[in-house]
Amino acid sequence: MQKWKKNIRDIEPYVPGEQPQSSNIIKLNTNESPFAPSPQVKKAIEKYDYEKLRLYPSFVCKELKGALKDIYNVEEDEIFLGNGSDEVLALCFMTFFNSGKKILFPDITYSFYDVWCRLFNIDFERVPLNDDFCIVKEDYYNENGGVVITNPNAPTAIYMEVSEIEDIVKNNDDVIVIVDEAYIDFGGKSAVELIHKYDNVVVVQTYSKSRNLAGIRLGFAMANRELINALEAVKNSFNSYTVSSLSQVIAAASARDVEYFEKCVNEIITAREWTVEELSRLGFETLPSKANFIFTTNKSISAKELFDFLKSKGIYVRYFNKPRIDQYLRITIGTKEQMEELIKAVKEFLNK
Ligand SMILES: *Cc1c(COP(=O)(O)O)cnc(C)c1O
């Protein structure tokens, strides 16, 4: 064995959904949007002066923060920008979870959280969801080093009311509560208003899902200035220029096109309700979804077999071989046409 091997960090990474390169597949496995970004984004790229790429980007990000400020009713210095919300969340873990006590998050939730805990040596405890896969707020009231709630949760898609989030924030005033709102735009209400009422809550959102821009890697956190300053200090101890100048221009143009944003989100919601209804006719039970994906099961079949069958038909969905959820499939909502293809394939599987 090489002598240096013992000095190498050995860590089990997060495994994202497959990104097959073939164009003739129906990709319903990583919760991206099936729609193109706003036409305003195309215009902004065409207008962009490529010579600017010579320079480091602005780390003030004035234009983008200005656009977000109006949407979320926050001040510019209450916004932190990062290269995807995964980066923002990782920096939050690094910045806010240093008590030595266990941080809490649900047993079934975004599976990146425990990876960051291991990466940054943060102790954690997975709090079981109840039998209906709901988060029970009282389970987060005991002594802890911080709380992370995904709302709507993933992969269950179940949404929690802001009043319940508020109760968790109130009952944890000695630690930071992170609310990961990657899917909040598909029918939920953001908890962002809480940042002006409580100094211990951080709301994290992303451009990757409802804003049709997973490719630019842009995420952001909103919280009171003190928390944002702490995040900035950690970021600037790691990598100062995280958001590329082109991403900033694209994200600002997208944020200003509210009409297009709403049209896309509404189409997803309509396709989601249609899909849930069709699946229910075929014997599937789907958890109530306020996300751009659904979590569904059918007691008479094997989820893994359906997953494999769909894949053989070029339809990619997500299967998690994990306790409690190994009979479920997580299916991203695509266009109505894509969902029709999905239902057709499911029928074919059931008739085999
Ligand atoms: C997709 C997702 C993210 C990460 O989004 P990026 O901004 O693309 O890094 C974070 N949290 C949850 C729960 C997600 O599903």
XYZ file of C-alpha atoms and ligand atoms in Angstrom:
367
model
C 0.000 0.000 0.000
C 1.233 3.510 -0.798
C 2.439 5.321 2.321
C 0.349 8.421 1.621
C -2.936 6.498 1.577
C -3.563 6.933 5.287
C -3.486 10.721 4.840
C -6.208 10.836 2.251
C -9.721 11.883 3.243
C -12.037 8.932 2.803
C -15.651 10.038 2.452
C -18.791 8.589 0.950
C -20.193 11.319 -1.313
C -23.753 12.298 -2.140
C -24.947 10.482 -5.261
C -27.078 12.692 -7.505
C -29.585 11.286 -10.003
C -28.240 10.093 -13.334
C -27.624 12.649 -16.078
C -27.858 10.509 -19.222
C -26.679 12.412 -22.290
C -29.012 10.837 -24.827
C -31.653 13.297 -26.025
C -34.437 10.818 -26.716
C -35.151 9.959 -23.114
C -37.813 11.361 -20.811
C -35.927 12.679 -17.836
C -38.073 12.668 -14.690
C -35.348 11.810 -12.180
C -33.686 14.986 -10.865
C -36.513 17.511 -10.493
C -35.294 19.891 -13.157
C -37.802 21.977 -15.092
C -38.917 20.623 -18.475
C -39.198 24.212 -19.729
C -36.579 26.522 -21.198
C -35.513 29.507 -19.109
C -37.319 32.809 -19.688
C -36.900 34.348 -23.169
C -35.483 37.339 -21.251
C -32.532 35.102 -20.348
C -31.835 34.478 -24.037
C -31.881 38.230 -24.675
C -29.581 38.910 -21.731
C -27.051 36.355 -22.960
C -27.112 37.821 -26.466
C -26.534 41.292 -25.060
C -23.788 40.158 -22.699
C -20.345 41.587 -23.491
C -18.087 38.537 -23.558
C -15.044 40.712 -22.888
C -16.268 41.074 -19.317
C -15.341 37.445 -18.735
C -11.728 38.660 -18.532
C -12.479 40.133 -15.110
C -13.469 38.537 -11.832
C -17.204 38.851 -11.239
C -18.615 41.426 -8.873
C -19.025 39.918 -5.450
C -21.497 42.600 -4.502
C -23.932 41.213 -7.130
C -25.938 44.429 -6.977
C -28.162 43.792 -9.980
C -29.160 40.280 -8.975
C -29.712 41.129 -5.325
C -31.790 44.108 -6.455
C -34.042 41.782 -8.458
C -34.412 39.263 -5.607
C -35.023 41.986 -3.046
C -38.236 43.027 -4.785
C -39.542 39.468 -5.076
C -38.927 38.441 -1.466
C -39.405 41.767 0.264
C -35.990 41.667 1.927
C -32.983 44.003 1.917
C -29.916 43.383 -0.229
C -27.790 42.718 2.836
C -30.241 40.027 3.916
C -29.373 37.946 0.829
C -26.434 35.565 0.390
C -25.688 34.156 -3.082
C -23.888 30.943 -3.907
C -23.031 28.516 -6.631
C -26.165 26.388 -6.333
C -28.062 25.983 -3.089
C -25.955 22.908 -2.361
C -23.018 25.249 -1.895
C -25.123 27.699 0.126
C -26.351 24.890 2.383
C -22.845 23.462 2.827
C -21.604 26.924 3.853
C -24.562 27.246 6.251
C -23.630 23.926 7.883
C -20.020 25.129 8.211
C -21.037 28.523 9.589
C -23.947 27.734 11.904
C -23.467 24.262 13.320
C -20.518 24.548 15.694
C -22.103 23.803 19.068
C -20.772 20.259 19.354
C -24.386 19.160 19.898
C -26.371 17.026 17.493
C -28.225 18.819 14.740
C -31.661 17.453 13.843
C -33.285 16.650 10.514
C -35.905 14.096 9.397
C -34.983 10.447 8.762
C -36.415 10.832 5.288
C -35.205 14.045 3.690
C -32.598 15.433 1.280
C -29.745 12.956 1.536
C -27.015 15.579 1.208
C -27.435 16.701 4.841
C -25.713 13.726 6.417
C -22.917 13.953 3.821
C -22.145 17.527 4.926
C -22.321 16.466 8.561
C -19.655 13.865 7.922
C -17.590 16.264 5.817
C -17.589 18.937 8.548
C -17.660 16.558 11.546
C -21.078 17.681 12.725
C -22.997 15.271 14.955
C -26.528 14.633 13.758
C -29.697 12.780 14.582
C -32.338 11.692 12.110
C -35.791 12.341 13.560
C -38.371 9.878 12.184
C -41.278 11.249 10.166
C -44.626 9.949 11.430
C -46.482 7.086 9.711
C -48.002 9.534 7.213
C -44.487 10.765 6.346
C -45.144 14.126 8.018
C -42.706 16.130 10.119
C -43.909 16.366 13.736
C -42.813 19.801 14.966
C -42.670 18.857 18.665
C -39.969 16.285 17.871
C -37.600 19.216 17.247
C -38.152 20.993 20.585
C -35.513 19.166 22.624
C -31.896 20.232 23.121
C -29.973 20.267 19.816
C -27.234 22.015 17.863
C -29.462 23.202 15.022
C -32.366 22.099 12.839
C -32.727 21.577 9.089
C -36.204 21.328 7.568
C -36.846 20.865 3.850
C -40.192 22.404 2.933
C -41.833 20.863 0.987
C -39.850 17.847 2.111
C -37.962 15.673 -0.364
C -38.558 13.017 -1.540
C -42.009 12.965 0.109
C -43.172 16.305 -1.448
C -45.204 17.007 1.707
C -45.572 20.663 2.681
C -45.609 22.120 6.169
C -47.441 25.385 6.998
C -45.325 28.445 7.827
C -46.992 28.592 11.276
C -45.504 25.169 12.064
C -42.069 26.225 10.832
C -42.457 29.288 13.057
C -43.147 27.070 16.074
C -39.924 25.156 15.399
C -37.978 28.437 15.056
C -39.533 29.828 18.272
C -38.747 26.706 20.254
C -35.098 26.722 19.143
C -33.992 30.260 19.900
C -30.519 29.109 20.990
C -29.654 27.543 17.601
C -30.056 28.220 13.884
C -32.969 26.700 11.973
C -32.400 26.250 8.232
C -35.447 25.977 5.969
C -34.498 24.480 2.603
C -37.184 25.740 0.214
C -35.938 24.159 -3.027
C -39.568 23.315 -3.974
C -41.555 26.077 -2.268
C -42.786 27.714 -5.484
C -44.959 24.764 -6.524
C -47.847 25.550 -4.182
C -46.310 26.354 -0.802
C -45.742 29.655 0.986
C -42.201 30.742 1.772
C -41.129 31.204 5.386
C -39.018 34.202 4.325
C -41.256 36.606 6.313
C -39.908 34.953 9.475
C -36.430 36.435 8.949
C -37.734 39.835 10.075
C -39.335 38.340 13.166
C -36.638 35.909 14.332
C -32.864 36.195 14.219
C -32.227 32.429 14.145
C -33.843 31.375 10.858
C -32.239 30.991 7.431
C -34.350 30.397 4.311
C -32.549 28.795 1.351
C -33.853 28.729 -2.215
C -32.527 27.730 -5.634
C -32.752 28.598 -9.316
C -32.512 24.912 -10.235
C -36.150 23.886 -10.002
C -38.904 26.501 -10.302
C -36.655 28.967 -12.142
C -35.658 26.545 -14.933
C -31.921 27.234 -14.508
C -30.184 24.224 -12.954
C -27.329 24.782 -15.424
C -26.174 28.133 -14.018
C -25.795 26.765 -10.459
C -27.356 29.524 -8.453
C -28.782 29.343 -4.960
C -29.390 31.890 -2.220
C -30.037 32.252 1.462
C -32.109 34.916 3.180
C -31.669 35.778 6.856
C -30.937 38.706 9.149
C -27.754 40.696 8.439
C -25.724 39.157 11.222
C -26.214 35.644 9.870
C -25.564 36.801 6.296
C -22.334 38.495 7.415
C -21.231 35.304 9.157
C -21.920 33.344 5.974
C -19.996 35.893 3.880
C -17.002 35.619 6.206
C -16.898 31.837 5.891
C -17.370 31.999 2.125
C -14.597 34.568 1.807
C -12.321 32.257 3.775
C -12.935 29.590 1.171
C -13.633 31.113 -2.259
C -14.453 34.789 -2.759
C -15.914 34.850 -6.239
C -18.450 32.080 -6.182
C -21.086 33.348 -8.613
C -19.910 33.844 -12.206
C -20.708 37.158 -13.883
C -22.714 35.426 -16.596
C -24.786 33.553 -13.989
C -25.528 36.841 -12.250
C -26.794 38.424 -15.463
C -28.901 35.376 -16.349
C -30.380 35.075 -12.869
C -31.318 38.757 -12.711
C -33.017 38.624 -16.121
C -34.922 35.513 -15.084
C -36.035 36.982 -11.756
C -37.584 39.992 -13.496
C -39.752 37.870 -15.786
C -42.385 37.077 -13.181
C -45.081 36.319 -15.731
C -43.104 33.549 -17.431
C -42.078 32.116 -14.070
C -45.707 31.877 -12.970
C -46.803 30.360 -16.263
C -44.198 27.566 -15.981
C -44.980 26.840 -12.342
C -48.721 26.683 -13.049
C -48.205 24.275 -15.936
C -46.225 21.983 -13.632
C -48.947 22.113 -10.993
C -51.632 21.274 -13.585
C -49.575 18.370 -14.977
C -48.920 17.172 -11.410
C -52.607 17.050 -10.502
C -53.383 15.233 -13.773
C -50.637 12.658 -13.142
C -51.735 11.994 -9.553
C -55.292 11.429 -10.767
C -54.229 9.055 -13.567
C -51.971 7.091 -11.227
C -54.732 6.776 -8.665
C -56.935 5.116 -11.347
C -54.119 2.606 -11.758
C -54.016 1.738 -8.064
C -51.224 4.094 -6.975
C -51.273 6.036 -3.733
C -49.438 9.323 -3.979
C -48.428 11.466 -1.015
C -49.951 14.981 -1.141
C -47.472 16.999 -3.216
C -46.690 20.703 -3.248
C -43.494 20.115 -5.235
C -42.529 19.547 -8.874
C -42.338 15.833 -8.163
C -44.536 13.174 -6.619
C -43.807 10.248 -4.326
C -45.983 7.326 -5.228
C -46.494 3.672 -4.421
C -48.631 0.772 -5.633
C -49.015 -2.085 -3.178
C -49.545 -4.692 -5.880
C -46.215 -4.167 -7.677
C -42.519 -3.847 -6.941
C -41.308 -0.243 -7.191
C -37.870 -1.421 -8.269
C -39.322 -3.507 -11.106
C -41.396 -0.584 -12.352
C -38.312 1.646 -12.115
C -36.308 -0.805 -14.249
C -39.152 -1.193 -16.738
C -39.548 2.568 -17.172
C -35.821 2.925 -17.664
C -35.880 0.264 -20.378
C -38.492 2.465 -22.088
C -36.242 5.520 -21.804
C -38.177 7.068 -18.908
C -35.909 7.918 -15.989
C -37.457 8.315 -12.518
C -35.845 7.951 -9.077
C -35.830 4.896 -6.835
C -34.331 4.905 -3.320
C -33.359 1.546 -1.914
C -33.796 2.741 1.686
C -35.865 1.712 4.707
C -39.520 2.892 4.699
C -39.409 4.187 1.111
C -38.219 1.242 -0.977
C -41.710 0.673 -2.384
C -41.996 4.249 -3.638
C -40.897 6.022 -6.791
C -40.101 9.713 -6.963
C -41.278 11.088 -10.278
C -40.424 14.593 -11.462
C -43.307 16.394 -13.138
C -42.418 17.161 -16.744
C -44.575 18.509 -19.548
C -48.120 17.179 -19.976
C -46.902 15.181 -23.018
C -44.099 13.589 -20.987
C -46.540 12.644 -18.240
C -48.842 11.059 -20.829
C -45.914 8.947 -22.020
C -45.204 7.975 -18.422
C -48.799 6.878 -17.805
C -48.768 4.903 -21.061
C -45.636 3.056 -19.952
C -47.027 2.398 -16.465
C -50.157 0.875 -18.040
C -47.968 -1.305 -20.234
C -46.084 -2.517 -17.151
C -49.295 -3.302 -15.262
C -50.700 -5.285 -18.210
C -47.628 -7.447 -18.627
C -32.272 20.207 -5.674
C -32.145 20.463 -4.215
C -31.148 21.288 -3.704
C -29.977 21.733 -4.508
O -30.185 22.563 -5.494
P -29.010 23.281 -6.272
O -29.364 24.703 -6.108
O -29.151 22.778 -7.657
O -27.683 22.946 -5.664
C -31.156 21.574 -2.357
N -32.072 21.044 -1.528
C -33.010 20.205 -1.979
C -33.980 19.624 -1.019
C -33.064 19.877 -3.327
O -33.966 19.009 -3.762
